[in-house]
PDB file of N, CA, C and O in Angstrom:
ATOM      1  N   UNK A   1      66.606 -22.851-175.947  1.00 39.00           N
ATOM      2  CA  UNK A   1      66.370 -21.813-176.935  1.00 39.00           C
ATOM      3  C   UNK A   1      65.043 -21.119-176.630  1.00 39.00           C
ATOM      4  O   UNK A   1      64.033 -21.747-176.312  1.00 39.00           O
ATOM      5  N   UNK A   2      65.091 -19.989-176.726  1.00 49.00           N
ATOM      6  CA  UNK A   2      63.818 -18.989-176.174  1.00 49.00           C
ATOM      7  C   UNK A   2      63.418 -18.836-177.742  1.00 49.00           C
ATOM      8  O   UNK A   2      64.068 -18.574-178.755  1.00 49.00           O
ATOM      9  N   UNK A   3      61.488 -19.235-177.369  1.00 59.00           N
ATOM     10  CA  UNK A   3      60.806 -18.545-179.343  1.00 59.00           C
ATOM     11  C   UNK A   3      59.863 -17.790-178.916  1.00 59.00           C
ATOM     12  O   UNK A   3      59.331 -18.369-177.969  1.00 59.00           O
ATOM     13  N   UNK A   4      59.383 -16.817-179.113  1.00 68.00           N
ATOM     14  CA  UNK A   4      57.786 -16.306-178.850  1.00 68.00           C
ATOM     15  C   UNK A   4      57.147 -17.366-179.775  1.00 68.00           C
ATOM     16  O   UNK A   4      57.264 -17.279-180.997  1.00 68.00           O
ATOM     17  N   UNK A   5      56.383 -18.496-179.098  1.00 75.00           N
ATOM     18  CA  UNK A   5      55.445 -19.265-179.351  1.00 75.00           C
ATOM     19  C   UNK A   5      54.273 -18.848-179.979  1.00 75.00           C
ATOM     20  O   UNK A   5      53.907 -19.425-181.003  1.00 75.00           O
ATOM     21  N   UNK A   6      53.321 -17.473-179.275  1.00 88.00           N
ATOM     22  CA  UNK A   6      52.172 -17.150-179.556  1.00 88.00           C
ATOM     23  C   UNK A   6      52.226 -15.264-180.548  1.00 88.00           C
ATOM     24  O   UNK A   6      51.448 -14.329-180.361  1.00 88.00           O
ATOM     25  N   UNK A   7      53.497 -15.326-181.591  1.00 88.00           N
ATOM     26  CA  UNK A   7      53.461 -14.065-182.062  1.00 88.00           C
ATOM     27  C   UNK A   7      52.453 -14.224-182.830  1.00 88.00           C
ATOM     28  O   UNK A   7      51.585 -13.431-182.468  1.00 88.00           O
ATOM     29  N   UNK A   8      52.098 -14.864-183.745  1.00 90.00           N
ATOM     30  CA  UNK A   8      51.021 -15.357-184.887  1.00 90.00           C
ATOM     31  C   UNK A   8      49.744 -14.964-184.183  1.00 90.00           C
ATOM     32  O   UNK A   8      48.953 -14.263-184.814  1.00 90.00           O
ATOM     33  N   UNK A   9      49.469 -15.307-183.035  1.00 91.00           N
ATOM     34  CA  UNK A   9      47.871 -14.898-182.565  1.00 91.00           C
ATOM     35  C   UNK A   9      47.952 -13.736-182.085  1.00 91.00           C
ATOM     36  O   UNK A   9      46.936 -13.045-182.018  1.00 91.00           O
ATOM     37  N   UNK A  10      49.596 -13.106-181.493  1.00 92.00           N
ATOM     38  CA  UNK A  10      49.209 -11.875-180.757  1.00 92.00           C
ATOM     39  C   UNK A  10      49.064 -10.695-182.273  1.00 92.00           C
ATOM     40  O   UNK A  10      48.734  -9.512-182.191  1.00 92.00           O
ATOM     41  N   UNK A  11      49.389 -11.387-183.472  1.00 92.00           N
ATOM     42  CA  UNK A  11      49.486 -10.003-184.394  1.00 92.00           C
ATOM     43  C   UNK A  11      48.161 -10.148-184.985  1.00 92.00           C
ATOM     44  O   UNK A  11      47.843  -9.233-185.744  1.00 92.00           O
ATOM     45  N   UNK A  12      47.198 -11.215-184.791  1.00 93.00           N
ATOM     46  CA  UNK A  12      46.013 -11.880-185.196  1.00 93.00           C
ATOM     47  C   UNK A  12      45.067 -10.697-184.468  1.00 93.00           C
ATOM     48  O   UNK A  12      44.274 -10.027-185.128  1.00 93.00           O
ATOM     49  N   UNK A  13      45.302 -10.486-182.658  1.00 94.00           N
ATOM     50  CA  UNK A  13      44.337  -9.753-181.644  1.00 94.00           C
ATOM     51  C   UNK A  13      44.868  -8.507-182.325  1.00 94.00           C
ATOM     52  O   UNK A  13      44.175  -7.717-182.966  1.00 94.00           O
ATOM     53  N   UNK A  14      45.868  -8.439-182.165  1.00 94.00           N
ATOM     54  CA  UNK A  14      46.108  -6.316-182.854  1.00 94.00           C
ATOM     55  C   UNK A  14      45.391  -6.210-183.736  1.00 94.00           C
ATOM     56  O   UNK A  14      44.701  -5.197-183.616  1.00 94.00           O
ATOM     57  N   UNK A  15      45.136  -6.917-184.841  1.00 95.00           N
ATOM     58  CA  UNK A  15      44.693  -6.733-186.354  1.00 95.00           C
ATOM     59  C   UNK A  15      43.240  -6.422-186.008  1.00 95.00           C
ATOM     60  O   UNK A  15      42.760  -5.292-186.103  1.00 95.00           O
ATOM     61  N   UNK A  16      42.348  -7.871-185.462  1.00 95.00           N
ATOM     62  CA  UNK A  16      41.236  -7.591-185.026  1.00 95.00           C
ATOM     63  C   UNK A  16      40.900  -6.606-184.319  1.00 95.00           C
ATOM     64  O   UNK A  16      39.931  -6.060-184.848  1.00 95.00           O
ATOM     65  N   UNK A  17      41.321  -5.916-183.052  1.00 96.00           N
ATOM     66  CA  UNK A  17      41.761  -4.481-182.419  1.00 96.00           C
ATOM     67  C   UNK A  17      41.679  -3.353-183.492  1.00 96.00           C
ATOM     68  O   UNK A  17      40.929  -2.383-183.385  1.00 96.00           O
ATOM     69  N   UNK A  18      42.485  -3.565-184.487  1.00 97.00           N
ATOM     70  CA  UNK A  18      42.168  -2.181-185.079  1.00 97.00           C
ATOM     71  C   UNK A  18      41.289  -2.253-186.325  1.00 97.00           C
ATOM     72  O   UNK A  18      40.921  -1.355-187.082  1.00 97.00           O
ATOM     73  N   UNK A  19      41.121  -3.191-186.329  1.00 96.00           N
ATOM     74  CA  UNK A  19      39.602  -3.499-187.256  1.00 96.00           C
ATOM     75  C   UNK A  19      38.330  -3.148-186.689  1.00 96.00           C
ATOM     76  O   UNK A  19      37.255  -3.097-187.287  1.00 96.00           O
ATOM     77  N   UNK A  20      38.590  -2.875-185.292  1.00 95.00           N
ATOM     78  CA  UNK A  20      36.952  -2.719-184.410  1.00 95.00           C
ATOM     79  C   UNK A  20      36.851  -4.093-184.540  1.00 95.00           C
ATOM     80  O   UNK A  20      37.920  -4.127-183.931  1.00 95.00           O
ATOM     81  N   UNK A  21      36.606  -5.236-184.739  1.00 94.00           N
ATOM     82  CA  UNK A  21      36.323  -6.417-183.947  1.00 94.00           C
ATOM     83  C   UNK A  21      36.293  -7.165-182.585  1.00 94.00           C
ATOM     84  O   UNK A  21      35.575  -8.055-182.130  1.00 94.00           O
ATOM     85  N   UNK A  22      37.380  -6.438-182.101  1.00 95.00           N
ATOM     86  CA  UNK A  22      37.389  -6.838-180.386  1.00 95.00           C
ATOM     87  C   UNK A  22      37.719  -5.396-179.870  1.00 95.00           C
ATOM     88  O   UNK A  22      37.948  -4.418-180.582  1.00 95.00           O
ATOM     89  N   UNK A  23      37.702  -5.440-178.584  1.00 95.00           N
ATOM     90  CA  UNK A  23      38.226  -4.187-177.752  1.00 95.00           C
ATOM     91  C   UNK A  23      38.629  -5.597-176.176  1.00 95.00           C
ATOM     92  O   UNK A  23      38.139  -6.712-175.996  1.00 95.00           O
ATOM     93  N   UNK A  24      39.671  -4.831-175.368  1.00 95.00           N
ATOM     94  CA  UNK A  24      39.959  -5.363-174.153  1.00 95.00           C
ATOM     95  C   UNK A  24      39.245  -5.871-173.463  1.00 95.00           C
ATOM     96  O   UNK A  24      39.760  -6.796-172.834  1.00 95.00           O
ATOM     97  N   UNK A  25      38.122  -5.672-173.250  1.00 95.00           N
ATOM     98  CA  UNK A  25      37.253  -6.201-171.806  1.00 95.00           C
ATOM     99  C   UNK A  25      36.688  -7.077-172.785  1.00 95.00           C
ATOM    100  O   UNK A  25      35.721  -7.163-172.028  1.00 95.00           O
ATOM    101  N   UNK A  26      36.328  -7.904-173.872  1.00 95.00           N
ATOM    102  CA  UNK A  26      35.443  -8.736-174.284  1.00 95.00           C
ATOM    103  C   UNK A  26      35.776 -10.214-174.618  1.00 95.00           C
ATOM    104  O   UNK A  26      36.834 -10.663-175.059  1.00 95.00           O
ATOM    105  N   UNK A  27      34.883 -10.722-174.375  1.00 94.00           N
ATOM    106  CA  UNK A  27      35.225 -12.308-174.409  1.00 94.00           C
ATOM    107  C   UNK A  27      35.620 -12.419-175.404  1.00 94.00           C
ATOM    108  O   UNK A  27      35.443 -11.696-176.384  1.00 94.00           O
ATOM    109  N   UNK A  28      36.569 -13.889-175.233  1.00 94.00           N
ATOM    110  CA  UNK A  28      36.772 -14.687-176.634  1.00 94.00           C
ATOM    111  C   UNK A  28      37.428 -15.974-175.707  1.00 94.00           C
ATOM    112  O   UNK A  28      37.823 -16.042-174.543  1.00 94.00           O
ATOM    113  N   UNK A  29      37.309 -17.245-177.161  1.00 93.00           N
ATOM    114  CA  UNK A  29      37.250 -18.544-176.477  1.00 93.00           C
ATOM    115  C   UNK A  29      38.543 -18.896-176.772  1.00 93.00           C
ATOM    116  O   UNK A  29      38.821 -18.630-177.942  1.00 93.00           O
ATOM    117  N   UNK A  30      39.421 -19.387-176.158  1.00 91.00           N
ATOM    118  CA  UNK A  30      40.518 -20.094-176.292  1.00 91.00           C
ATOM    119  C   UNK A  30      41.220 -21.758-176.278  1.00 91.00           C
ATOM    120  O   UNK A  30      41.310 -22.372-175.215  1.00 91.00           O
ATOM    121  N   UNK A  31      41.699 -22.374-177.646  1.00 90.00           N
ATOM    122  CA  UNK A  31      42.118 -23.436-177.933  1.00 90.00           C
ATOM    123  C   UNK A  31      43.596 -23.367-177.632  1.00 90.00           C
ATOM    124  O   UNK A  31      44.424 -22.996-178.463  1.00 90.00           O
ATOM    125  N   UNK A  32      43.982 -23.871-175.977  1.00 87.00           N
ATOM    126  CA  UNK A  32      45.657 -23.401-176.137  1.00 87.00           C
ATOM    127  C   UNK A  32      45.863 -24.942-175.575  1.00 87.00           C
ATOM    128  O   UNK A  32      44.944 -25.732-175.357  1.00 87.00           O
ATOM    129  N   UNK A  33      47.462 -25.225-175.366  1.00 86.00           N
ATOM    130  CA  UNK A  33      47.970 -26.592-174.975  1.00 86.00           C
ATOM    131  C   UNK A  33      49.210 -25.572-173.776  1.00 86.00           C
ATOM    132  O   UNK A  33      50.155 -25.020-174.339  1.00 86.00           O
ATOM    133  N   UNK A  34      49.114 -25.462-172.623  1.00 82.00           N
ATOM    134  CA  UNK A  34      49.442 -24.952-171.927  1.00 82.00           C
ATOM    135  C   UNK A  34      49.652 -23.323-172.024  1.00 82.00           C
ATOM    136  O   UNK A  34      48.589 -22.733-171.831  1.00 82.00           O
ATOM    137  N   UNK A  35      50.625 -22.571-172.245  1.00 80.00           N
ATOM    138  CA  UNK A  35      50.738 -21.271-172.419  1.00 80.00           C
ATOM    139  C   UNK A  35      50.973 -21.153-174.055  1.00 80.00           C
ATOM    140  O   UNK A  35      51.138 -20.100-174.671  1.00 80.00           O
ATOM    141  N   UNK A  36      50.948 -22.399-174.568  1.00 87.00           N
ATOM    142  CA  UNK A  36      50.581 -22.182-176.415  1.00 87.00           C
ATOM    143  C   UNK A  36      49.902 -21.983-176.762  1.00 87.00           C
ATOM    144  O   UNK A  36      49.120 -22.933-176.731  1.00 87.00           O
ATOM    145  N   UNK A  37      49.267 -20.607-177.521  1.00 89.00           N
ATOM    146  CA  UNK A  37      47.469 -20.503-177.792  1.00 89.00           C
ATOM    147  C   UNK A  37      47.461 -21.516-179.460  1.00 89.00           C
ATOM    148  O   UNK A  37      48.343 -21.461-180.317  1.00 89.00           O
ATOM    149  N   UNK A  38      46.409 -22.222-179.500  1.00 90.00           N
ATOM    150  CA  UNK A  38      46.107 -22.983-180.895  1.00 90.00           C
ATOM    151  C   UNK A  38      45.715 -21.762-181.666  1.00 90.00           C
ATOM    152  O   UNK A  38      46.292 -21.245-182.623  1.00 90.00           O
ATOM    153  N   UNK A  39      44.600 -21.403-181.046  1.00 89.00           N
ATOM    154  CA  UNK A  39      43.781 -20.751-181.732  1.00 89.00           C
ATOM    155  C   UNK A  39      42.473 -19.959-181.257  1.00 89.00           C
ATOM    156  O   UNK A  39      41.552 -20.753-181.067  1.00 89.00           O
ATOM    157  N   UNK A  40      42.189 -18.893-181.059  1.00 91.00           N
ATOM    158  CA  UNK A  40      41.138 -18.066-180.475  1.00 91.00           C
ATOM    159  C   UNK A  40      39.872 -18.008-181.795  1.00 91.00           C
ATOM    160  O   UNK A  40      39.888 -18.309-182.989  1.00 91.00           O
ATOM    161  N   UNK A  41      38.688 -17.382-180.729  1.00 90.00           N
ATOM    162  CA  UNK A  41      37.740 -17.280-181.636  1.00 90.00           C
ATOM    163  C   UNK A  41      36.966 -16.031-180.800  1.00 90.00           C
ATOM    164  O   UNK A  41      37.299 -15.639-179.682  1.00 90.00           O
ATOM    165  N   UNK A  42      35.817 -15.487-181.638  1.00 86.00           N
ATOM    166  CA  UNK A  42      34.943 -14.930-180.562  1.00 86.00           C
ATOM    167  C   UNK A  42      33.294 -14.707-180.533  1.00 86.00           C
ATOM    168  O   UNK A  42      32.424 -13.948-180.105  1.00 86.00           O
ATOM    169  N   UNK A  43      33.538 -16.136-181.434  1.00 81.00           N
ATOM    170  CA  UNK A  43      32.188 -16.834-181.475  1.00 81.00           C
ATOM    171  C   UNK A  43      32.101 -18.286-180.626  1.00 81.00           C
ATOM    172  O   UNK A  43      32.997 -19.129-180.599  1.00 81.00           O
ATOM    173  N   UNK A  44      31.076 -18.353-180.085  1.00 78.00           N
ATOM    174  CA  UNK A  44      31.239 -19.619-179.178  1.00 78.00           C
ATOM    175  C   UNK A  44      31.010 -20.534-179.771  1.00 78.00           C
ATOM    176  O   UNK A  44      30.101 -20.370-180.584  1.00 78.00           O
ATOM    177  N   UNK A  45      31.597 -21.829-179.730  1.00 71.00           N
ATOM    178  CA  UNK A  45      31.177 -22.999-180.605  1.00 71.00           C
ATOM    179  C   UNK A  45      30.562 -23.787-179.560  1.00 71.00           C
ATOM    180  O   UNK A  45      31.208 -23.603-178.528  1.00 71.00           O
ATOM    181  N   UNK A  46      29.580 -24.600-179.366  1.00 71.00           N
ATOM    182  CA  UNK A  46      29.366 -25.239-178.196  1.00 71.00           C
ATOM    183  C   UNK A  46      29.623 -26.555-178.065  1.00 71.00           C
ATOM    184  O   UNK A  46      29.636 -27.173-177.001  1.00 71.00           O
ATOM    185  N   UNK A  47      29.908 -27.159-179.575  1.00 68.00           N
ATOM    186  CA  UNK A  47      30.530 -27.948-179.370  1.00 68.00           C
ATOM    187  C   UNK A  47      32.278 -28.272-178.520  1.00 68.00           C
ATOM    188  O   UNK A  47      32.927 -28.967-177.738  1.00 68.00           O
ATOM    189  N   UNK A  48      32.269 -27.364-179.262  1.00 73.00           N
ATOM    190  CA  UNK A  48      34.405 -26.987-178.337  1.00 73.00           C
ATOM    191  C   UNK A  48      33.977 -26.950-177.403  1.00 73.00           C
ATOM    192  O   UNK A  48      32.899 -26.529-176.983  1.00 73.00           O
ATOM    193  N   UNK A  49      35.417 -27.735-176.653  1.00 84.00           N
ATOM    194  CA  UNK A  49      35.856 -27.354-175.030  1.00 84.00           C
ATOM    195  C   UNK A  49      37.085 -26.487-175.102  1.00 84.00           C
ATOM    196  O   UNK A  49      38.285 -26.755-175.046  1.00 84.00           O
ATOM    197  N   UNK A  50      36.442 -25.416-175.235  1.00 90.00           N
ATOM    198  CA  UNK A  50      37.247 -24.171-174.886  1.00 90.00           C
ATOM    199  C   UNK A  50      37.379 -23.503-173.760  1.00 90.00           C
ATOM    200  O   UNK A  50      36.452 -23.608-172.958  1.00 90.00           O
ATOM    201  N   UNK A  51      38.618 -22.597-173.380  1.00 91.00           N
ATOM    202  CA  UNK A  51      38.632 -21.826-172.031  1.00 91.00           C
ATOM    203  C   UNK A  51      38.107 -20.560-172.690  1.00 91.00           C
ATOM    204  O   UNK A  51      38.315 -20.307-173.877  1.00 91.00           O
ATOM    205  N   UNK A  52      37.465 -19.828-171.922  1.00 92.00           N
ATOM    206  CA  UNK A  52      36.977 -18.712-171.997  1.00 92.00           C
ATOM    207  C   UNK A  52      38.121 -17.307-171.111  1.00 92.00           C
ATOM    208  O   UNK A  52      38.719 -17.285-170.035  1.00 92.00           O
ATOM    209  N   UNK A  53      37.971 -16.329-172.229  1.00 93.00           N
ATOM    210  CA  UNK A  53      39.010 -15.212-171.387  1.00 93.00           C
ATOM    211  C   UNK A  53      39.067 -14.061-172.058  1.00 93.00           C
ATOM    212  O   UNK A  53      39.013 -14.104-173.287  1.00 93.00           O
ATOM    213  N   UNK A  54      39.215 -12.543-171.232  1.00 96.00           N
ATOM    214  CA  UNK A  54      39.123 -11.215-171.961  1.00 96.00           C
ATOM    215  C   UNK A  54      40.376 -11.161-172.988  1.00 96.00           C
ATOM    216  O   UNK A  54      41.380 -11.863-172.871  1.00 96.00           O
ATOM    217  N   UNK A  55      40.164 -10.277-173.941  1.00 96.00           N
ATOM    218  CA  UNK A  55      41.139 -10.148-174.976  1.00 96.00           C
ATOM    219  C   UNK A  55      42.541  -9.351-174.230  1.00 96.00           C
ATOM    220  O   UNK A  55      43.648  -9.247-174.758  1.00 96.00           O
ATOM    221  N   UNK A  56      42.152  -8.848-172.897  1.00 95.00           N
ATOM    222  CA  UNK A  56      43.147  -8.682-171.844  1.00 95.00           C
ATOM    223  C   UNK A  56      43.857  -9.871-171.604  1.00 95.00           C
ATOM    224  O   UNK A  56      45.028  -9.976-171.967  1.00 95.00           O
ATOM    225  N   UNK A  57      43.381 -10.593-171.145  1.00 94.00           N
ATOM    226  CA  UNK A  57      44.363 -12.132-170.340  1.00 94.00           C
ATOM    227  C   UNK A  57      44.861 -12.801-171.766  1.00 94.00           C
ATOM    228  O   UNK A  57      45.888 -13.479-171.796  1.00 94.00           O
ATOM    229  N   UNK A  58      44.172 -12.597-172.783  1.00 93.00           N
ATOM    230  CA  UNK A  58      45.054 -13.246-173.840  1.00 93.00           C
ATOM    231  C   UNK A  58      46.086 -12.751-174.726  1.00 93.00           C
ATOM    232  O   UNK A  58      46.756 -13.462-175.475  1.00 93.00           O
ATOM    233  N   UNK A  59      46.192 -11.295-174.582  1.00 92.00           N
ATOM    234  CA  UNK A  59      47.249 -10.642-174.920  1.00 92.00           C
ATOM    235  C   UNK A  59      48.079 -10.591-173.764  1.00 92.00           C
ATOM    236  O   UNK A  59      49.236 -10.295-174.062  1.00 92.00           O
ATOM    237  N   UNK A  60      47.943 -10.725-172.886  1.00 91.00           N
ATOM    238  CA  UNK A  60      49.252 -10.442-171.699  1.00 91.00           C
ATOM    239  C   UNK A  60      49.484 -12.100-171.833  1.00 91.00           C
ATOM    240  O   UNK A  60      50.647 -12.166-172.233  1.00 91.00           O
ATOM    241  N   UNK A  61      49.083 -13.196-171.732  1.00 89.00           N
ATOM    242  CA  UNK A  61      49.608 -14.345-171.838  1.00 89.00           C
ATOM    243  C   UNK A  61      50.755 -14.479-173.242  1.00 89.00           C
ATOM    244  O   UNK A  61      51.889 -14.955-173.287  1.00 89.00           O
ATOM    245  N   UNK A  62      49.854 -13.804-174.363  1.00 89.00           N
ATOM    246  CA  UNK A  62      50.466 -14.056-175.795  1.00 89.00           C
ATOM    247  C   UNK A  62      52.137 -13.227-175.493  1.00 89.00           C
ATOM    248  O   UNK A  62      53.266 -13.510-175.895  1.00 89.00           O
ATOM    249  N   UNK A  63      51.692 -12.292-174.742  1.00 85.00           N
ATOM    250  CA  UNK A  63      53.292 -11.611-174.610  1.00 85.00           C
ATOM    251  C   UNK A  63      54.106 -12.167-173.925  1.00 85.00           C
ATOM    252  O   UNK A  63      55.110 -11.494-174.160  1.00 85.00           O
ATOM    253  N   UNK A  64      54.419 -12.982-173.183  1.00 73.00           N
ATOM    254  CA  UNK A  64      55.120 -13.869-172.527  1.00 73.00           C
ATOM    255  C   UNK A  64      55.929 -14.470-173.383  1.00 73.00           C
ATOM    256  O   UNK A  64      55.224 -14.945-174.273  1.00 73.00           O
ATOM    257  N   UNK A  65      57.061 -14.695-173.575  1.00 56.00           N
ATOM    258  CA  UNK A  65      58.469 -15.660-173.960  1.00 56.00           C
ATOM    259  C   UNK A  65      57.688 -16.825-173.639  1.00 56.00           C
ATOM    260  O   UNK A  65      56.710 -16.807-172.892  1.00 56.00           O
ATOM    261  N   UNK A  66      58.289 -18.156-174.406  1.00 45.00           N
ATOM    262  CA  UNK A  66      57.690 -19.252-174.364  1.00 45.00           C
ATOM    263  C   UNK A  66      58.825 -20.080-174.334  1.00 45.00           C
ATOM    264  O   UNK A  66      59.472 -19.603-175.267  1.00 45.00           O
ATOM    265  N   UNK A  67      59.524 -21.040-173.866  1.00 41.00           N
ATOM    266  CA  UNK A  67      60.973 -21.870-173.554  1.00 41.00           C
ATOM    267  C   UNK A  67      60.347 -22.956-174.378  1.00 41.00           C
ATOM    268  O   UNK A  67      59.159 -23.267-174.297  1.00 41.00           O
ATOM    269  N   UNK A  68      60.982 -23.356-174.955  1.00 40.00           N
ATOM    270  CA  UNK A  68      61.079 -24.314-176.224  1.00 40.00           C
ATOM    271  C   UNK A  68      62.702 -25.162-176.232  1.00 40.00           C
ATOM    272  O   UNK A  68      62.982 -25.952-177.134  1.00 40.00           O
TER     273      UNK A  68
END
């Protein structure tokens, strides 16, 4: 069965996008479990072990079909 896994965060980046909060080229930290995002941020926590990535690579990942 095919689900979009990551629609919840990709309608999360649009929102922020048209809020002026992010634009494409800018960092943000990522909590994912393979191509599942947990949860983004775009404040650094330093405690987290987060991956780091442009709001580019995380919207083209978030658009990807996810096999479930």
């Amino acid at each position: 069965m095919n689900r979009h896994m990551n629609y919840g965060i990709y309608k999360d980046i649009k929102k922020d996008m048209r809020d002026g909060r992010l634009m494409l080229h800018d960092k943000v930290w990522v909590d994912r479990h393979e191509d599942y995002i947990i949860f983004y941020t775009y404040r650094r926590e330093e405690s987290a072990d987060l991956e780091e990535m442009t709001v580019q690579e995380l919207l083209n990942l978030t658009t990807k079909k996810a096999t479930r």
